[in-house]
Structures are given as structure tokens and as C-alpha cells.
């Protein structure tokens, strides 16, 4: 990988869609893309691996765009595969530039020294989080009371084990919105919905929320949808049609409780 | 203030000194400068007010530079007065662009609408925190285990009340380093040292720590020195000579306790 690592790389700015949105929700999709920039070659992976869930969250970007349109939300998404840099991980976490993902070794990530970790942090992680911070802080300044919602998908079979959960709702420090989403989803959808499944903050999956929502005491939640349920554009749209009113109702219930409280 | 507010403003990038430092400490000085950029005129203040503690933390930058040299630390400091934007406050906090500070009304901040709050956030707050985040995350990627130390000074008389405390040591979520600094300072210096005085995190004074240290679980502390003790360059140097070994010893004790842990 020496030659590839000498190729100039980036920076790769985050994509921001509907930046002037009137709604409160800021959607975030750290695993939107399976793109591996030329500087990192193919990381030693087969084409099948580069299209598998280890490289990105299939369906997440399409679902996020469906939610964006229905909620008049902003959408911030990463332009590079999580296998080059997982923007939902701090630079010292093993998962930021994983040497192995599920059952797959990642050859291009086997011997990453400090200089290469620093290069990827500068090229991918910082441009993503600078853009997201700008969006969040700008909307706070405008008095828009932003709500941060990260959109992910998970594989239905992990280490050969099928997963029954269909909709996982994960929180960082403040569980308020996550609990309201679970409550509404169980009442109004047929989705098998679980709190803090298939992962939780203890698995270091709430890094983006910790950086941008927790310090400002913003309402926030991480949504995980099983990727077989959003495997086509039509399925992504159908899921957005189900989940947009769940988010709206969950936020409305929180507001009512604050007023009543 | 209408004409001034139409003047193009910034962005005003943070100053970063000794960026390639070999030590672990990242020093931060949000209130280093009393500069009011031309776009904001004089904010309606007298010259005396523009040089008083309400505009900046007198002595803090000189002390921070003295610590930087002794600890081989990085130093990130803000180029604009806290009265235009206080970089240690979120954009929706009253203190970010204060209408009043201690006994002084700030005429230029009396009627700030959302557009002006947004303009100042983009021009001053975001460039400062992007630079600081880049410094912190880059050093995490390099494996340098950064320690974040913010340097402030406070006025000896506040609302006509003299303050006896000379050295205030304040923490956010994690008190580990703050407690060690208090312990060492009481043993080895003659400074009247207090934990969480003259303010604490409950007063919203730990915003920078919350943004950059707490999400990465970095060791961190906010240091407040009474400004009559650092009123000349010689006094700043003398205080740096006292406090640099306090920080070094406090960090050494924490490391020993972790190993013994």
C-alpha cells in the first residue's frame, strides 16, 4: 500500500443537502458511501467486499433523503467509505480505520502508523465534523433548536447469527428522544423495535452525537434500520414514509411533556 | 450599529502557536484578546471599558505562553474580544454576545437578532473551534494523548466584592485532573487554591472542555488566575514558573494512579 499512501488525498468535504431547511431535524449519515478514493486504491478488497455492509450502510442515504424531504430537514453525509475512515469513530478507536470488520480482514488497514492515521483524520474525519458542527452551531445561533438524528442500517445476519430486531433506537447521554421514538414506533408501526439494539453507546457508536448534540444539550437519537428492509429505492421511500411521522410525533410528545413538566 | 453590522466581518481564524509541540498539553485561551474588529465599531464602549476584564482576561495570554514554553505545549487562542463573541459559550447562551457584563451595559449587543448571532458564530466561534478541534483530533490520531488546559483570569473585585481565591481550578464531567492540580498546588505553592471557584461548570464556563475534551475522554481542566497576580509580563512569567511544575506533577500523579489502579 506504500505507493497508494503517497498519493495526495483530499480533503473530502462532507455533502450537505437542504442546508437552509426550515425544520428542526439535522439528519446525519456517516456511512452513506462506499467510495474508496484513489489515494487508498481498493484497500486490498474484492469488489463484493467493497459493496458489502462492511464498507457502508446500504439504504441509509436513500432513507435519509426520504426523511429529509418529509421533515424539511438538513442532511449531512460522508463521501468516503467507513473502511477508509469511519466518521462515527474517534481517531484513536480501532474502528476508525478497521483492520478487520466482521469476518473480513481489511488488507489496506493492517499496518497503519501514526502519520497515516493523521492523514486520514485530516482528509476525511475533520472536514466531515467541521461541516456538521457548522450546520448545528449555525442553526443554534438562528434559534432553530436543532434535533440531531443519525441514520444507519445494519446487516440482518452478523457472524452467522440472524438478527430479529428491525428498528434499533440508540441514545447517548440523554435517552429522552430515543425512548419517545421507541414508544411511538411500537404503537404506530409493525416494526420490531428495540432500545439500544443491535448496539448501544457502550459500543462507542454514538461518537457523532457526543461531539455535536450532547455538548449543546440538543435532543438527539441514532436510528438503525435492518438493511433488508431498505434494499431498493422503493423500500427506502416506504420506510421514510413510516418513520417520518414517528419522529414528528415523538418530538411533539417531548414538547408536550416539557410544557406539562 | 446598523452601518457597522453591514461591514463584511471575518472569518477570524484562531491563532495556533507551537503547533508541532512534543508535549501532551494543549493550552486554550478563549479570552486572550480585547480586539474588536472594525465590523463591530467600538460596540458603544469607552476606551476604559474596552481594556477592562469584561473585554478579555488580562494576563491570560502571557501566562499561557509562559506555560507553552515550559511544557512544550500547543497554544490555541482567540483573536477577538469576548464581548463580540465569547468562544467559551454556545451560540444560544446569553453570555456568547452579552448585553451586559458585570456592571456594564454593552450598547452594541443590546438588540442582536438571529442573523447577527449567526454572522458572529460563523465569523468567530466556528473558526476558533474548528482550529481547536483539528489540533485535538490530529494529536489524538498521532497517539499523543492530548491533555486540554484552558487558561483564564478573573477580576479581584466583582460587583464590589473582593475575591480571596487566587487560583481557581474548574472541571467539567471528569474531575480527575482538576483534583490533582488542587492537591499539588496546595502542597507546593503559596496560592490560595480552590476547586470550582470562582465559578463552576454549572455556570456554563466549561463549554470548550465539553466540545473537545469530554467527547474524547481526554484529561482536562480549566485554570483561573486572579488577574492582579499576572498584571505585568514579569508576573506572567513568574506565575508560569509556578504553575508549569504543578501541571507536570498533577499529570504524573494521575498516571501513577492509573498504573496502580
Short mmCIF file of C-alpha atoms in Angstrom, two decimals:
data_model
loop_
_atom_site.label_atom_id
_atom_site.label_comp_id
_atom_site.label_asym_id
_atom_site.label_seq_id
_atom_site.Cartn_x
_atom_site.Cartn_y
_atom_site.Cartn_z
CA UNK A 1 0.00 0.00 0.00
CA UNK A 2 3.04 2.28 0.14
CA UNK A 3 2.53 3.78 -3.30
CA UNK A 4 -1.17 4.49 -2.70
CA UNK A 5 -0.41 6.10 0.64
CA UNK A 6 1.89 8.59 -1.06
CA UNK A 7 -0.88 9.80 -3.40
CA UNK A 8 -2.22 13.19 -2.25
CA UNK A 9 -5.53 12.60 -0.52
CA UNK A 10 -8.37 15.01 -0.09
CA UNK A 11 -9.63 16.80 1.85
CA UNK A 12 -13.04 15.25 1.15
CA UNK A 13 -15.71 17.72 2.26
CA UNK A 14 -18.99 16.44 3.67
CA UNK A 15 -22.07 16.64 1.50
CA UNK A 16 -24.71 18.99 2.89
CA UNK A 17 -28.20 18.85 1.33
CA UNK A 18 -31.11 21.23 2.00
CA UNK A 19 -28.82 23.47 4.07
CA UNK A 20 -31.49 26.16 4.50
CA UNK A 21 -34.13 23.74 5.74
CA UNK A 22 -36.95 25.14 7.84
CA UNK A 23 -37.44 22.06 10.03
CA UNK A 24 -35.60 21.33 13.27
CA UNK A 25 -34.09 17.98 12.32
CA UNK A 26 -30.45 17.66 11.23
CA UNK A 27 -30.01 14.21 9.64
CA UNK A 28 -26.55 12.69 9.67
CA UNK A 29 -25.34 9.74 7.62
CA UNK A 30 -21.74 8.88 8.45
CA UNK A 31 -21.86 5.62 6.45
CA UNK A 32 -23.63 6.90 3.33
CA UNK A 33 -20.95 5.97 0.80
CA UNK A 34 -18.79 3.00 -0.12
CA UNK A 35 -16.43 5.18 -2.17
CA UNK A 36 -12.73 4.50 -1.70
CA UNK A 37 -10.74 7.47 -3.05
CA UNK A 38 -7.88 6.70 -5.44
CA UNK A 39 -5.27 7.50 -2.79
CA UNK A 40 -6.25 4.30 -0.99
CA UNK A 41 -6.56 2.06 -4.08
CA UNK A 42 -9.05 -0.71 -3.25
CA UNK A 43 -7.70 -1.32 0.28
CA UNK A 44 -6.96 -4.83 -0.97
CA UNK A 45 -10.65 -5.76 -1.03
CA UNK A 46 -12.68 -7.65 -3.63
CA UNK A 47 -15.47 -5.88 -5.46
CA UNK A 48 -18.00 -7.89 -3.45
CA UNK A 49 -16.43 -6.73 -0.17
CA UNK A 50 -16.42 -3.13 -1.37
CA UNK A 51 -20.19 -3.35 -1.88
CA UNK A 52 -20.98 -5.22 1.35
CA UNK A 53 -22.25 -3.71 4.62
CA UNK A 54 -18.70 -3.55 5.95
CA UNK A 55 -17.95 -0.70 3.51
CA UNK A 56 -21.11 1.37 4.15
CA UNK A 57 -24.70 1.23 5.43
CA UNK A 58 -26.73 0.14 2.38
CA UNK A 59 -30.00 2.02 2.12
CA UNK A 60 -29.17 4.58 4.79
CA UNK A 61 -28.60 7.52 2.44
CA UNK A 62 -31.80 6.83 0.46
CA UNK A 63 -33.81 6.58 3.66
CA UNK A 64 -32.18 9.75 5.00
CA UNK A 65 -33.11 11.63 1.82
CA UNK A 66 -36.70 10.42 2.12
CA UNK A 67 -36.80 11.72 5.68
CA UNK A 68 -35.15 14.98 4.61
CA UNK A 69 -37.93 15.72 2.12
CA UNK A 70 -40.74 14.80 4.51
CA UNK A 71 -39.35 16.68 7.54
CA UNK A 72 -37.81 19.64 5.68
CA UNK A 73 -34.57 18.58 7.35
CA UNK A 74 -30.90 19.26 6.65
CA UNK A 75 -28.85 16.22 5.65
CA UNK A 76 -25.09 15.92 6.22
CA UNK A 77 -23.44 12.80 4.80
CA UNK A 78 -19.91 11.47 4.41
CA UNK A 79 -18.45 10.99 0.91
CA UNK A 80 -15.97 8.21 1.79
CA UNK A 81 -16.28 4.58 2.88
CA UNK A 82 -16.15 3.79 6.60
CA UNK A 83 -13.30 1.40 5.79
CA UNK A 84 -11.02 4.34 4.93
CA UNK A 85 -12.27 6.41 7.91
CA UNK A 86 -15.44 5.74 9.91
CA UNK A 87 -16.63 9.27 10.74
CA UNK A 88 -18.62 7.91 13.69
CA UNK A 89 -15.41 6.92 15.48
CA UNK A 90 -12.69 9.00 17.20
CA UNK A 91 -9.21 8.81 15.62
CA UNK A 92 -7.82 6.54 18.35
CA UNK A 93 -10.61 3.95 18.14
CA UNK A 94 -9.74 0.70 16.37
CA UNK A 95 -12.96 1.00 14.37
CA UNK A 96 -11.96 4.36 12.86
CA UNK A 97 -9.71 2.60 10.32
CA UNK A 98 -10.57 -1.04 10.99
CA UNK A 99 -8.04 -3.79 10.39
CA UNK A 100 -10.92 -6.26 10.44
CA UNK A 101 -14.68 -5.87 10.02
CA UNK A 102 -16.96 -8.76 10.97
CA UNK A 103 -15.31 -11.76 9.21
CA UNK A 104 -13.28 -9.70 6.74
CA UNK A 105 -9.65 -8.63 7.04
CA UNK A 106 -9.02 -5.20 5.50
CA UNK A 107 -5.56 -5.56 3.92
CA UNK A 108 -5.02 -1.83 3.39
CA UNK A 109 -5.61 -1.19 7.10
CA UNK A 110 -3.27 -3.82 8.53
CA UNK A 111 -0.24 -1.62 9.24
CA UNK A 112 -1.40 1.97 9.71
CA UNK A 113 1.12 4.12 11.58
CA UNK A 114 0.52 7.48 13.29
CA UNK A 115 1.27 9.50 10.13
CA UNK A 116 -1.35 7.63 8.10
CA UNK A 117 -3.92 7.85 10.92
CA UNK A 118 -3.24 11.60 11.00
CA UNK A 119 -3.55 11.88 7.20
CA UNK A 120 -6.95 10.16 7.14
CA UNK A 121 -8.14 12.22 10.12
CA UNK A 122 -7.25 15.45 8.34
CA UNK A 123 -8.62 14.34 4.98
CA UNK A 124 -11.94 12.75 5.98
CA UNK A 125 -12.86 12.99 9.68
CA UNK A 126 -12.22 16.69 10.26
CA UNK A 127 -13.90 18.03 7.08
CA UNK A 128 -16.97 15.93 7.92
CA UNK A 129 -17.24 17.10 11.52
CA UNK A 130 -16.37 20.72 10.72
CA UNK A 131 -19.28 20.80 8.25
CA UNK A 132 -21.64 19.15 10.71
CA UNK A 133 -20.55 21.45 13.55
CA UNK A 134 -21.08 24.47 11.30
CA UNK A 135 -24.57 23.30 10.47
CA UNK A 136 -25.51 22.57 14.10
CA UNK A 137 -23.95 25.72 15.62
CA UNK A 138 -25.34 27.92 12.84
CA UNK A 139 -28.85 26.63 13.46
CA UNK A 140 -28.46 27.08 17.22
CA UNK A 141 -27.45 30.70 16.56
CA UNK A 142 -30.55 31.17 14.41
CA UNK A 143 -32.75 29.90 17.26
CA UNK A 144 -33.91 26.82 15.33
CA UNK A 145 -33.45 24.38 18.26
CA UNK A 146 -31.86 21.65 16.14
CA UNK A 147 -32.56 17.96 16.76
CA UNK A 148 -29.79 15.60 15.68
CA UNK A 149 -30.79 12.27 14.13
CA UNK A 150 -28.17 9.87 12.78
CA UNK A 151 -29.35 7.30 10.21
CA UNK A 152 -27.72 3.87 9.97
CA UNK A 153 -28.50 0.41 8.64
CA UNK A 154 -27.36 -2.96 9.98
CA UNK A 155 -26.92 -6.36 8.39
CA UNK A 156 -29.64 -8.97 9.04
CA UNK A 157 -27.01 -11.67 9.60
CA UNK A 158 -23.88 -10.91 11.67
CA UNK A 159 -21.26 -13.54 12.42
CA UNK A 160 -23.77 -16.10 11.04
CA UNK A 161 -26.42 -15.06 13.57
CA UNK A 162 -29.75 -13.73 12.23
CA UNK A 163 -30.97 -10.56 13.93
CA UNK A 164 -34.67 -10.33 14.77
CA UNK A 165 -34.70 -6.61 15.59
CA UNK A 166 -35.82 -4.47 12.64
CA UNK A 167 -35.56 -0.96 14.07
CA UNK A 168 -32.92 -0.11 16.67
CA UNK A 169 -33.10 3.20 18.54
CA UNK A 170 -29.92 4.22 20.34
CA UNK A 171 -29.13 7.10 22.66
CA UNK A 172 -26.04 8.74 24.10
CA UNK A 173 -26.22 10.54 27.46
CA UNK A 174 -29.82 11.74 27.15
CA UNK A 175 -32.40 8.99 26.41
CA UNK A 176 -35.43 11.32 26.07
CA UNK A 177 -35.93 11.29 22.32
CA UNK A 178 -34.86 7.64 21.90
CA UNK A 179 -37.47 6.49 24.42
CA UNK A 180 -40.19 8.57 22.74
CA UNK A 181 -39.28 7.14 19.30
CA UNK A 182 -39.49 3.57 20.63
CA UNK A 183 -42.86 4.32 22.24
CA UNK A 184 -44.37 5.78 19.08
CA UNK A 185 -42.84 3.17 16.76
CA UNK A 186 -44.32 0.34 18.85
CA UNK A 187 -47.76 1.98 18.84
CA UNK A 188 -47.91 3.02 15.21
CA UNK A 189 -45.70 0.71 13.12
CA UNK A 190 -45.33 -3.03 12.72
CA UNK A 191 -41.55 -2.79 13.08
CA UNK A 192 -39.87 -4.91 15.70
CA UNK A 193 -38.36 -2.01 17.64
CA UNK A 194 -35.75 -2.16 20.39
CA UNK A 195 -33.96 0.44 22.52
CA UNK A 196 -30.15 0.30 22.30
CA UNK A 197 -30.07 -2.61 19.84
CA UNK A 198 -28.25 -4.07 17.97
CA UNK A 199 -25.63 -1.87 19.69
CA UNK A 200 -25.50 0.83 22.35
CA UNK A 201 -23.36 3.79 23.35
CA UNK A 202 -21.16 1.34 25.30
CA UNK A 203 -20.01 0.05 21.89
CA UNK A 204 -18.71 3.54 21.00
CA UNK A 205 -21.34 4.02 18.27
CA UNK A 206 -22.53 7.44 19.47
CA UNK A 207 -19.40 9.44 18.71
CA UNK A 208 -21.15 11.95 16.41
CA UNK A 209 -23.87 12.52 18.99
CA UNK A 210 -21.22 13.07 21.68
CA UNK A 211 -19.41 15.64 19.58
CA UNK A 212 -22.37 17.66 18.38
CA UNK A 213 -25.55 17.01 20.37
CA UNK A 214 -24.51 16.26 23.96
CA UNK A 215 -22.34 19.41 24.45
CA UNK A 216 -25.27 21.62 23.38
CA UNK A 217 -27.92 19.56 25.22
CA UNK A 218 -29.74 19.01 21.92
CA UNK A 219 -32.42 16.37 21.55
CA UNK A 220 -30.78 13.51 19.66
CA UNK A 221 -31.10 9.89 18.63
CA UNK A 222 -29.38 7.29 16.47
CA UNK A 223 -31.68 5.20 14.24
CA UNK A 224 -30.62 1.77 12.95
CA UNK A 225 -32.76 0.05 10.30
CA UNK A 226 -32.16 -3.57 9.25
CA UNK A 227 -30.85 -3.22 5.73
CA UNK A 228 -33.04 -5.92 4.12
CA UNK A 229 -35.98 -3.58 4.80
CA UNK A 230 -34.44 -0.74 2.75
CA UNK A 231 -32.86 -2.75 -0.06
CA UNK A 232 -34.43 -0.85 -3.01
CA UNK A 233 -35.26 2.81 -3.69
CA UNK A 234 -38.96 1.97 -3.31
CA UNK A 235 -38.30 0.31 0.06
CA UNK A 236 -36.25 3.29 1.23
CA UNK A 237 -39.15 5.59 0.35
CA UNK A 238 -41.68 3.33 2.05
CA UNK A 239 -39.55 3.29 5.23
CA UNK A 240 -39.21 7.07 5.16
CA UNK A 241 -42.99 7.28 4.89
CA UNK A 242 -43.27 5.13 8.03
CA UNK A 243 -40.51 6.78 10.09
CA UNK A 244 -41.04 10.49 9.32
CA UNK A 245 -44.34 10.64 11.26
CA UNK A 246 -42.77 8.59 14.07
CA UNK A 247 -40.08 11.24 14.53
CA UNK A 248 -42.61 14.07 14.27
CA UNK A 249 -44.89 12.51 16.87
CA UNK A 250 -42.00 11.64 19.20
CA UNK A 251 -40.80 15.26 19.12
CA UNK A 252 -44.33 16.52 19.71
CA UNK A 253 -44.72 14.28 22.78
CA UNK A 254 -41.42 15.51 24.23
CA UNK A 255 -42.53 19.12 23.76
CA UNK A 256 -45.85 18.44 25.47
CA UNK A 257 -44.09 16.75 28.38
CA UNK A 258 -41.68 19.67 28.77
CA UNK A 259 -44.64 22.07 28.84
CA UNK A 260 -46.57 19.87 31.29
CA UNK A 261 -43.42 19.13 33.38
CA UNK B 1 -24.92 49.89 14.95
CA UNK B 2 -26.61 49.23 11.59
CA UNK B 3 -23.78 50.55 9.44
CA UNK B 4 -21.14 48.58 11.35
CA UNK B 5 -23.20 45.42 11.11
CA UNK B 6 -23.22 45.70 7.33
CA UNK B 7 -19.40 45.75 7.14
CA UNK B 8 -18.06 42.38 5.98
CA UNK B 9 -16.71 40.54 9.01
CA UNK B 10 -14.13 37.84 9.12
CA UNK B 11 -13.73 34.98 9.35
CA UNK B 12 -11.20 35.47 12.15
CA UNK B 13 -9.07 32.33 12.37
CA UNK B 14 -7.77 31.17 15.73
CA UNK B 15 -4.10 31.70 16.47
CA UNK B 16 -2.20 28.44 16.89
CA UNK B 17 1.33 28.62 18.36
CA UNK B 18 3.85 25.78 18.61
CA UNK B 19 1.56 23.53 16.55
CA UNK B 20 4.13 20.73 16.33
CA UNK B 21 4.73 20.64 20.07
CA UNK B 22 6.08 17.43 21.55
CA UNK B 23 4.30 17.71 24.91
CA UNK B 24 0.83 16.40 25.70
CA UNK B 25 -0.75 19.67 26.83
CA UNK B 26 -3.00 21.72 24.53
CA UNK B 27 -3.42 25.18 26.07
CA UNK B 28 -6.53 27.14 25.18
CA UNK B 29 -7.12 30.83 25.73
CA UNK B 30 -10.61 31.85 24.63
CA UNK B 31 -10.31 35.31 26.19
CA UNK B 32 -6.79 36.18 25.03
CA UNK B 33 -7.66 39.36 23.14
CA UNK B 34 -9.66 42.55 23.63
CA UNK B 35 -9.64 43.31 19.90
CA UNK B 36 -12.95 44.49 18.46
CA UNK B 37 -12.79 44.12 14.66
CA UNK B 38 -13.85 47.14 12.58
CA UNK B 39 -17.12 45.50 11.58
CA UNK B 40 -18.34 46.00 15.15
CA UNK B 41 -17.01 49.53 15.67
CA UNK B 42 -16.38 50.00 19.39
CA UNK B 43 -19.61 48.26 20.48
CA UNK B 44 -20.50 51.61 22.03
CA UNK B 45 -17.91 51.19 24.80
CA UNK B 46 -15.41 53.65 26.25
CA UNK B 47 -11.71 53.01 25.87
CA UNK B 48 -11.52 52.14 29.56
CA UNK B 49 -14.25 49.54 29.17
CA UNK B 50 -12.51 48.07 26.13
CA UNK B 51 -9.40 47.49 28.24
CA UNK B 52 -11.21 46.16 31.32
CA UNK B 53 -11.67 42.49 32.31
CA UNK B 54 -15.10 42.46 30.70
CA UNK B 55 -13.44 42.59 27.25
CA UNK B 56 -10.82 39.89 27.85
CA UNK B 57 -8.84 38.03 30.54
CA UNK B 58 -5.85 40.31 31.23
CA UNK B 59 -2.65 38.33 31.66
CA UNK B 60 -4.08 35.03 30.47
CA UNK B 61 -2.29 35.00 27.10
CA UNK B 62 1.08 35.92 28.61
CA UNK B 63 0.71 33.22 31.25
CA UNK B 64 -0.38 30.70 28.60
CA UNK B 65 2.70 31.50 26.52
CA UNK B 66 4.92 31.02 29.56
CA UNK B 67 3.33 27.60 30.15
CA UNK B 68 3.63 26.77 26.44
CA UNK B 69 7.40 27.26 26.51
CA UNK B 70 7.91 25.34 29.75
CA UNK B 71 5.66 22.38 28.84
CA UNK B 72 6.40 22.26 25.08
CA UNK B 73 2.64 22.67 24.66
CA UNK B 74 0.45 23.80 21.78
CA UNK B 75 -1.42 27.06 22.36
CA UNK B 76 -4.71 27.94 20.64
CA UNK B 77 -6.08 31.43 21.33
CA UNK B 78 -8.92 33.58 20.09
CA UNK B 79 -8.17 36.80 18.18
CA UNK B 80 -11.37 38.68 19.08
CA UNK B 81 -12.83 40.14 22.28
CA UNK B 82 -15.30 38.03 24.27
CA UNK B 83 -17.70 40.98 24.00
CA UNK B 84 -18.09 40.35 20.24
CA UNK B 85 -18.25 36.57 20.70
CA UNK B 86 -17.17 34.65 23.81
CA UNK B 87 -15.71 31.45 22.33
CA UNK B 88 -16.28 29.65 25.64
CA UNK B 89 -20.05 29.94 25.21
CA UNK B 90 -22.53 28.19 22.86
CA UNK B 91 -24.33 30.44 20.36
CA UNK B 92 -27.63 30.36 22.27
CA UNK B 93 -26.14 31.36 25.62
CA UNK B 94 -26.72 34.94 26.74
CA UNK B 95 -23.02 35.25 27.55
CA UNK B 96 -21.93 34.44 23.99
CA UNK B 97 -22.71 38.04 22.92
CA UNK B 98 -23.50 39.64 26.27
CA UNK B 99 -25.90 42.58 26.52
CA UNK B 100 -24.43 43.28 29.97
CA UNK B 101 -21.21 42.22 31.69
CA UNK B 102 -20.87 42.75 35.43
CA UNK B 103 -21.99 46.39 35.88
CA UNK B 104 -21.51 47.43 32.26
CA UNK B 105 -24.15 47.57 29.54
CA UNK B 106 -22.72 46.67 26.12
CA UNK B 107 -24.56 49.02 23.73
CA UNK B 108 -23.58 47.16 20.55
CA UNK B 109 -25.08 43.93 21.93
CA UNK B 110 -28.46 45.29 23.03
CA UNK B 111 -30.53 44.24 20.02
CA UNK B 112 -28.89 41.28 18.33
CA UNK B 113 -31.25 39.33 16.10
CA UNK B 114 -30.80 35.78 14.76
CA UNK B 115 -28.98 36.95 11.61
CA UNK B 116 -26.35 38.84 13.62
CA UNK B 117 -25.95 35.94 16.08
CA UNK B 118 -25.42 33.67 13.06
CA UNK B 119 -22.92 36.09 11.50
CA UNK B 120 -20.79 36.26 14.64
CA UNK B 121 -20.99 32.47 15.09
CA UNK B 122 -19.69 31.92 11.56
CA UNK B 123 -17.05 34.64 11.78
CA UNK B 124 -15.55 33.97 15.23
CA UNK B 125 -16.90 30.92 17.08
CA UNK B 126 -16.65 28.31 14.32
CA UNK B 127 -13.15 29.22 13.06
CA UNK B 128 -11.90 29.09 16.65
CA UNK B 129 -13.42 25.71 17.43
CA UNK B 130 -12.57 24.19 14.04
CA UNK B 131 -8.90 25.05 14.64
CA UNK B 132 -9.00 23.69 18.18
CA UNK B 133 -10.80 20.51 17.07
CA UNK B 134 -8.23 20.00 14.31
CA UNK B 135 -5.42 20.34 16.82
CA UNK B 136 -7.00 17.96 19.33
CA UNK B 137 -8.15 15.31 16.84
CA UNK B 138 -4.86 15.46 14.94
CA UNK B 139 -2.89 14.85 18.12
CA UNK B 140 -5.22 12.00 19.12
CA UNK B 141 -4.57 10.43 15.69
CA UNK B 142 -0.82 10.75 16.27
CA UNK B 143 -1.16 8.91 19.59
CA UNK B 144 -0.05 11.91 21.67
CA UNK B 145 -2.81 11.54 24.31
CA UNK B 146 -3.59 15.26 24.49
CA UNK B 147 -4.48 16.98 27.75
CA UNK B 148 -6.66 20.07 27.39
CA UNK B 149 -5.97 23.01 29.72
CA UNK B 150 -7.88 26.27 29.37
CA UNK B 151 -6.26 29.40 30.83
CA UNK B 152 -8.37 32.25 32.24
CA UNK B 153 -8.01 35.17 34.60
CA UNK B 154 -10.62 36.73 36.87
CA UNK B 155 -11.04 40.15 38.38
CA UNK B 156 -10.09 40.58 42.07
CA UNK B 157 -13.22 42.66 42.72
CA UNK B 158 -16.57 41.62 41.23
CA UNK B 159 -19.77 43.55 41.87
CA UNK B 160 -17.82 45.45 44.59
CA UNK B 161 -16.94 42.19 46.41
CA UNK B 162 -13.25 41.32 46.83
CA UNK B 163 -12.37 37.73 45.96
CA UNK B 164 -9.95 35.92 48.26
CA UNK B 165 -9.32 32.97 45.98
CA UNK B 166 -6.15 33.34 43.89
CA UNK B 167 -6.13 30.16 41.82
CA UNK B 168 -9.41 28.52 40.74
CA UNK B 169 -9.37 25.02 39.27
CA UNK B 170 -12.54 24.00 37.45
CA UNK B 171 -13.65 20.74 35.89
CA UNK B 172 -16.37 19.57 33.55
CA UNK B 173 -17.65 15.97 33.73
CA UNK B 174 -14.35 14.38 34.81
CA UNK B 175 -12.75 15.91 37.96
CA UNK B 176 -9.57 13.77 37.90
CA UNK B 177 -7.03 16.32 36.68
CA UNK B 178 -8.67 19.26 38.49
CA UNK B 179 -8.46 17.46 41.84
CA UNK B 180 -4.81 16.54 41.24
CA UNK B 181 -3.94 20.15 40.34
CA UNK B 182 -5.58 21.44 43.54
CA UNK B 183 -3.73 18.84 45.60
CA UNK B 184 -0.33 19.71 44.14
CA UNK B 185 -0.92 23.48 44.20
CA UNK B 186 -1.80 23.37 47.90
CA UNK B 187 1.29 21.33 48.69
CA UNK B 188 3.82 23.22 46.59
CA UNK B 189 2.65 26.81 46.12
CA UNK B 190 1.50 29.59 48.38
CA UNK B 191 -1.51 30.28 46.16
CA UNK B 192 -4.93 30.27 47.78
CA UNK B 193 -6.34 27.48 45.63
CA UNK B 194 -9.98 26.38 45.35
CA UNK B 195 -11.80 23.71 43.35
CA UNK B 196 -14.63 25.07 41.17
CA UNK B 197 -14.13 28.71 42.17
CA UNK B 198 -14.87 31.49 41.42
CA UNK B 199 -17.21 29.62 39.04
CA UNK B 200 -18.06 26.03 38.14
CA UNK B 201 -19.42 24.04 35.21
CA UNK B 202 -22.93 24.87 36.45
CA UNK B 203 -22.22 28.46 35.34
CA UNK B 204 -21.69 27.24 31.74
CA UNK B 205 -17.98 28.10 31.82
CA UNK B 206 -16.76 24.71 30.57
CA UNK B 207 -18.12 24.88 27.03
CA UNK B 208 -14.75 24.39 25.31
CA UNK B 209 -13.98 21.39 27.53
CA UNK B 210 -17.39 19.91 26.71
CA UNK B 211 -16.82 20.28 22.99
CA UNK B 212 -13.28 18.98 22.75
CA UNK B 213 -12.19 17.07 25.86
CA UNK B 214 -15.26 15.29 27.26
CA UNK B 215 -16.28 13.55 23.96
CA UNK B 216 -12.79 12.04 23.65
CA UNK B 217 -12.43 11.29 27.38
CA UNK B 218 -9.30 13.44 27.49
CA UNK B 219 -7.81 14.64 30.76
CA UNK B 220 -8.81 18.28 31.07
CA UNK B 221 -9.01 21.25 33.42
CA UNK B 222 -9.85 24.95 33.40
CA UNK B 223 -7.41 27.20 35.29
CA UNK B 224 -8.48 30.63 36.60
CA UNK B 225 -5.81 33.01 37.98
CA UNK B 226 -6.72 36.23 39.77
CA UNK B 227 -5.60 38.89 37.35
CA UNK B 228 -3.79 41.13 39.87
CA UNK B 229 -1.25 38.28 40.18
CA UNK B 230 -0.41 38.38 36.46
CA UNK B 231 -0.59 42.11 35.81
CA UNK B 232 2.84 42.54 34.19
CA UNK B 233 4.93 40.44 31.78
CA UNK B 234 7.30 39.63 34.65
CA UNK B 235 4.39 38.50 36.83
CA UNK B 236 3.02 36.34 33.99
CA UNK B 237 6.41 34.65 33.68
CA UNK B 238 6.71 34.17 37.42
CA UNK B 239 3.25 32.56 37.55
CA UNK B 240 4.12 30.27 34.62
CA UNK B 241 7.24 29.23 36.54
CA UNK B 242 5.00 28.30 39.49
CA UNK B 243 2.20 26.58 37.57
CA UNK B 244 4.12 24.59 34.93
CA UNK B 245 5.57 22.16 37.50
CA UNK B 246 2.15 21.94 39.21
CA UNK B 247 0.62 20.70 35.95
CA UNK B 248 3.51 18.33 35.30
CA UNK B 249 3.31 16.82 38.78
CA UNK B 250 -0.51 16.56 38.67
CA UNK B 251 -0.32 14.65 35.37
CA UNK B 252 2.41 12.39 36.76
CA UNK B 253 0.30 11.53 39.82
CA UNK B 254 -2.70 10.67 37.64
CA UNK B 255 -0.54 8.36 35.51
CA UNK B 256 0.83 6.63 38.60
CA UNK B 257 -2.68 6.15 39.99
CA UNK B 258 -3.89 4.69 36.69
CA UNK B 259 -0.97 2.24 36.72
CA UNK B 260 -1.57 1.36 40.37
CA UNK B 261 -5.34 1.32 39.74
#
